[in-house]
JSON list of C-alpha atoms in Angstrom, two decimals:
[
{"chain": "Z", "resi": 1, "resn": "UNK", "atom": "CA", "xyz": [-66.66, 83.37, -19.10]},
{"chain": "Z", "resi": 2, "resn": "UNK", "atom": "CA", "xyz": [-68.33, 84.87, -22.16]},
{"chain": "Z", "resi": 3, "resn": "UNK", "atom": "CA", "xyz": [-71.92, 83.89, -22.87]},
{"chain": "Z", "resi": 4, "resn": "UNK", "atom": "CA", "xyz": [-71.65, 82.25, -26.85]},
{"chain": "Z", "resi": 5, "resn": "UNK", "atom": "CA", "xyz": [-74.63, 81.04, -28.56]},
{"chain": "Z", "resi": 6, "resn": "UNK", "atom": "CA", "xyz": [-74.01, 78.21, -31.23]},
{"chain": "Z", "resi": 7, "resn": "UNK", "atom": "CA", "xyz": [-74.41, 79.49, -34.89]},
{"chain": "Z", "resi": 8, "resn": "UNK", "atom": "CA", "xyz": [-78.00, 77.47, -34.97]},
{"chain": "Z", "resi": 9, "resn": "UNK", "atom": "CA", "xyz": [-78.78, 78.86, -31.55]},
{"chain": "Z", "resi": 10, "resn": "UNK", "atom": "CA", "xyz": [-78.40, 82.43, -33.36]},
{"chain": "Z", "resi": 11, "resn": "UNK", "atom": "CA", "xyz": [-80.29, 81.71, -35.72]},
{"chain": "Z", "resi": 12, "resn": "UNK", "atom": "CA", "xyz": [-83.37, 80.99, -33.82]},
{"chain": "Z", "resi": 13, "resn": "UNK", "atom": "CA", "xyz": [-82.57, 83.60, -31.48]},
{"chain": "Z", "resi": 14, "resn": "UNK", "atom": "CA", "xyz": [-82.66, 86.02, -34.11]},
{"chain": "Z", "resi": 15, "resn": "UNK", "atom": "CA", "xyz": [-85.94, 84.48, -35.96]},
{"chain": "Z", "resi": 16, "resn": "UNK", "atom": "CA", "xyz": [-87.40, 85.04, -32.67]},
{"chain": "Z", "resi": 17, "resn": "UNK", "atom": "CA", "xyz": [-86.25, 88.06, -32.18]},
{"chain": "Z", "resi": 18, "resn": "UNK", "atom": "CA", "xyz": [-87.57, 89.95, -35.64]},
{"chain": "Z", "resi": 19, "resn": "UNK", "atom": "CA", "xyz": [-90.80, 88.17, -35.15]},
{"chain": "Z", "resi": 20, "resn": "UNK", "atom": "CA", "xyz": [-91.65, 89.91, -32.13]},
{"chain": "Z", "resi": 21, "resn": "UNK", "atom": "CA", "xyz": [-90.00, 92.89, -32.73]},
{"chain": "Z", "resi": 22, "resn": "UNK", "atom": "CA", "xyz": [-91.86, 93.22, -35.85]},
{"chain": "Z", "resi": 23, "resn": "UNK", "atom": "CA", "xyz": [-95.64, 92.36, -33.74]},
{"chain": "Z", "resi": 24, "resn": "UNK", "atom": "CA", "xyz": [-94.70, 94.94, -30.95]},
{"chain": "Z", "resi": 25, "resn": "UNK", "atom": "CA", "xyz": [-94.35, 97.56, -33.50]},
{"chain": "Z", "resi": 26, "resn": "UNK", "atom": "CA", "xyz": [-97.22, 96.64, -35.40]},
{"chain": "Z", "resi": 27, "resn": "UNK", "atom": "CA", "xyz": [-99.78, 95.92, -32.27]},
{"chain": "Z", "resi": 28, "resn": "UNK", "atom": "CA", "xyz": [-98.04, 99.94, -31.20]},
{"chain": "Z", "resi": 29, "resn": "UNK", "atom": "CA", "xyz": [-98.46, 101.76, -34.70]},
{"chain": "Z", "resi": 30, "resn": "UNK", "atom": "CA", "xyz": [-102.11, 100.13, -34.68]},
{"chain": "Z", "resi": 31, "resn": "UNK", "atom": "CA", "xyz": [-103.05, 100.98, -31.01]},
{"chain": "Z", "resi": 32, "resn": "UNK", "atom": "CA", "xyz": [-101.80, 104.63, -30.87]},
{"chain": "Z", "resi": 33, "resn": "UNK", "atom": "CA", "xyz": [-100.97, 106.89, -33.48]},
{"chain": "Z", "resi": 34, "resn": "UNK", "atom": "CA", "xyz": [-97.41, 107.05, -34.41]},
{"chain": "Z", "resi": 35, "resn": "UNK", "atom": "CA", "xyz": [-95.56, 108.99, -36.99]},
{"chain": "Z", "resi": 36, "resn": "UNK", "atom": "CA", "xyz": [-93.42, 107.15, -39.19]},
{"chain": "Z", "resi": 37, "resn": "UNK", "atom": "CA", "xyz": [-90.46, 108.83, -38.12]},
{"chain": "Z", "resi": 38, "resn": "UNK", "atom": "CA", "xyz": [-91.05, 107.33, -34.78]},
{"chain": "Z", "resi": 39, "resn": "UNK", "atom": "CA", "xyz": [-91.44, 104.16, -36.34]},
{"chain": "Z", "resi": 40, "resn": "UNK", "atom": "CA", "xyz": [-88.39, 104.28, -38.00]},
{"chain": "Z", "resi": 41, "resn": "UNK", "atom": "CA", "xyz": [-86.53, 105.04, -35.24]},
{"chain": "Z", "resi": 42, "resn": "UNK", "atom": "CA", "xyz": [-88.00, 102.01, -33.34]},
{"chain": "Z", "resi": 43, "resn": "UNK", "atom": "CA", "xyz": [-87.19, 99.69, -36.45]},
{"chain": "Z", "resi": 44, "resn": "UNK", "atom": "CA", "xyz": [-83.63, 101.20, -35.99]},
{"chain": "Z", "resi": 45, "resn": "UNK", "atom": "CA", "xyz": [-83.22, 100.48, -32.23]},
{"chain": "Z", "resi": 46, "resn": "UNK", "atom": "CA", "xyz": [-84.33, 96.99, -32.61]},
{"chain": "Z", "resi": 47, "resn": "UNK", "atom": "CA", "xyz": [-81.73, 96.36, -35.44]},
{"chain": "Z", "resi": 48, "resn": "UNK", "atom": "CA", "xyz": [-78.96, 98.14, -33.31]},
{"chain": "Z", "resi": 49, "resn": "UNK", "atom": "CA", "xyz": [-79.45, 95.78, -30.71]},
{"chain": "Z", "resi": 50, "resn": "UNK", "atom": "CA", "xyz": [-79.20, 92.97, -32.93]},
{"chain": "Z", "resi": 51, "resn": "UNK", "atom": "CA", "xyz": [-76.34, 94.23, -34.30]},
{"chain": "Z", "resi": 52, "resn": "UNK", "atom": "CA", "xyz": [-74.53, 95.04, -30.82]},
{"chain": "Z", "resi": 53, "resn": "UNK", "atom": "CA", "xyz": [-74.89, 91.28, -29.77]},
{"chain": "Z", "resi": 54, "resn": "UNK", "atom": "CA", "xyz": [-73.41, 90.17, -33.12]},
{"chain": "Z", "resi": 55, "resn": "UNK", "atom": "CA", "xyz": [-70.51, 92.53, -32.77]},
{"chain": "Z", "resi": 56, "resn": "UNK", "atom": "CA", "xyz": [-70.11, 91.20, -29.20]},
{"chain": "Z", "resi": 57, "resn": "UNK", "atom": "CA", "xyz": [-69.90, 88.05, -30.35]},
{"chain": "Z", "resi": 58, "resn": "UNK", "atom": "CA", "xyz": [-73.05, 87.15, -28.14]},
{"chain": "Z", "resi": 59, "resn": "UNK", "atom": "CA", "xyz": [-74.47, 85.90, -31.42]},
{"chain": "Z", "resi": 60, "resn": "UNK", "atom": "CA", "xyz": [-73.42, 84.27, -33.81]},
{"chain": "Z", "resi": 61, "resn": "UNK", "atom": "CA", "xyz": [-74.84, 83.86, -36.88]},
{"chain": "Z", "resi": 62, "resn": "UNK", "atom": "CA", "xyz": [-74.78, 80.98, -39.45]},
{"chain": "Z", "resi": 63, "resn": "UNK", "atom": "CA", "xyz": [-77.92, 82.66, -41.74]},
{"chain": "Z", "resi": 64, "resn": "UNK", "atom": "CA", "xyz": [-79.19, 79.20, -41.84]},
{"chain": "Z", "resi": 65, "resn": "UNK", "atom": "CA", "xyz": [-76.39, 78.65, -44.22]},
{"chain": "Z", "resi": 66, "resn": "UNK", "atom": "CA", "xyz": [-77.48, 80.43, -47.21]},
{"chain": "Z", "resi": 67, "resn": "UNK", "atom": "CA", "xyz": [-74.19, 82.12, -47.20]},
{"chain": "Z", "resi": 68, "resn": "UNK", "atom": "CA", "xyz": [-70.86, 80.17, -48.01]},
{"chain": "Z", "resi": 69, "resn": "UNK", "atom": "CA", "xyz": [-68.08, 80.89, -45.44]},
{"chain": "Z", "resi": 70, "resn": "UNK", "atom": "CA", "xyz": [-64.11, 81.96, -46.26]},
{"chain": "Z", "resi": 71, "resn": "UNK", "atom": "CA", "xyz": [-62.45, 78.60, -47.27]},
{"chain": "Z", "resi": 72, "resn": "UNK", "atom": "CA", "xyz": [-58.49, 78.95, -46.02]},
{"chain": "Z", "resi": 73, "resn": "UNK", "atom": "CA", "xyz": [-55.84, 78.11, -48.67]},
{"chain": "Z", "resi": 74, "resn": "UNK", "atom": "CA", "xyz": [-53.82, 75.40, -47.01]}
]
């Protein structure tokens, strides 16, 4: 059985998910000095991660419909 979240379910998931991404590295880069190379990198590990589960189907994303999907020629 492969773990599927619903295309709202992703969405939140993913909200979520940037939100406190995006607070971690802030509250780190604030309480220790970090170069921004290092922060990049961080930026970039959270995004792969995201991007793994999406490729994995884990997640699946409807972008809160602001995107039209494929309509199939019948």
């Amino acid at each position: 059985m492969k773990l599927r979240l619903s295309p709202l379910a992703s969405d939140i998931v993913i909200s979520i998910y940037v939100v406190i991404s995006l607070y971690f590295r802030f509250s780190l880069e604030n309480q220790t000095p970090i170069s921004p190379l290092n922060s990049v990198v961080i930026g970039l590990c959270f995004v792969t991660i995201l991007w793994v589960l999406i490729k994995l189907k884990v997640l699946n994303p409807n972008w809160f419909g602001l995107f039209k999907g494929k309509k199939h020629k019948n």
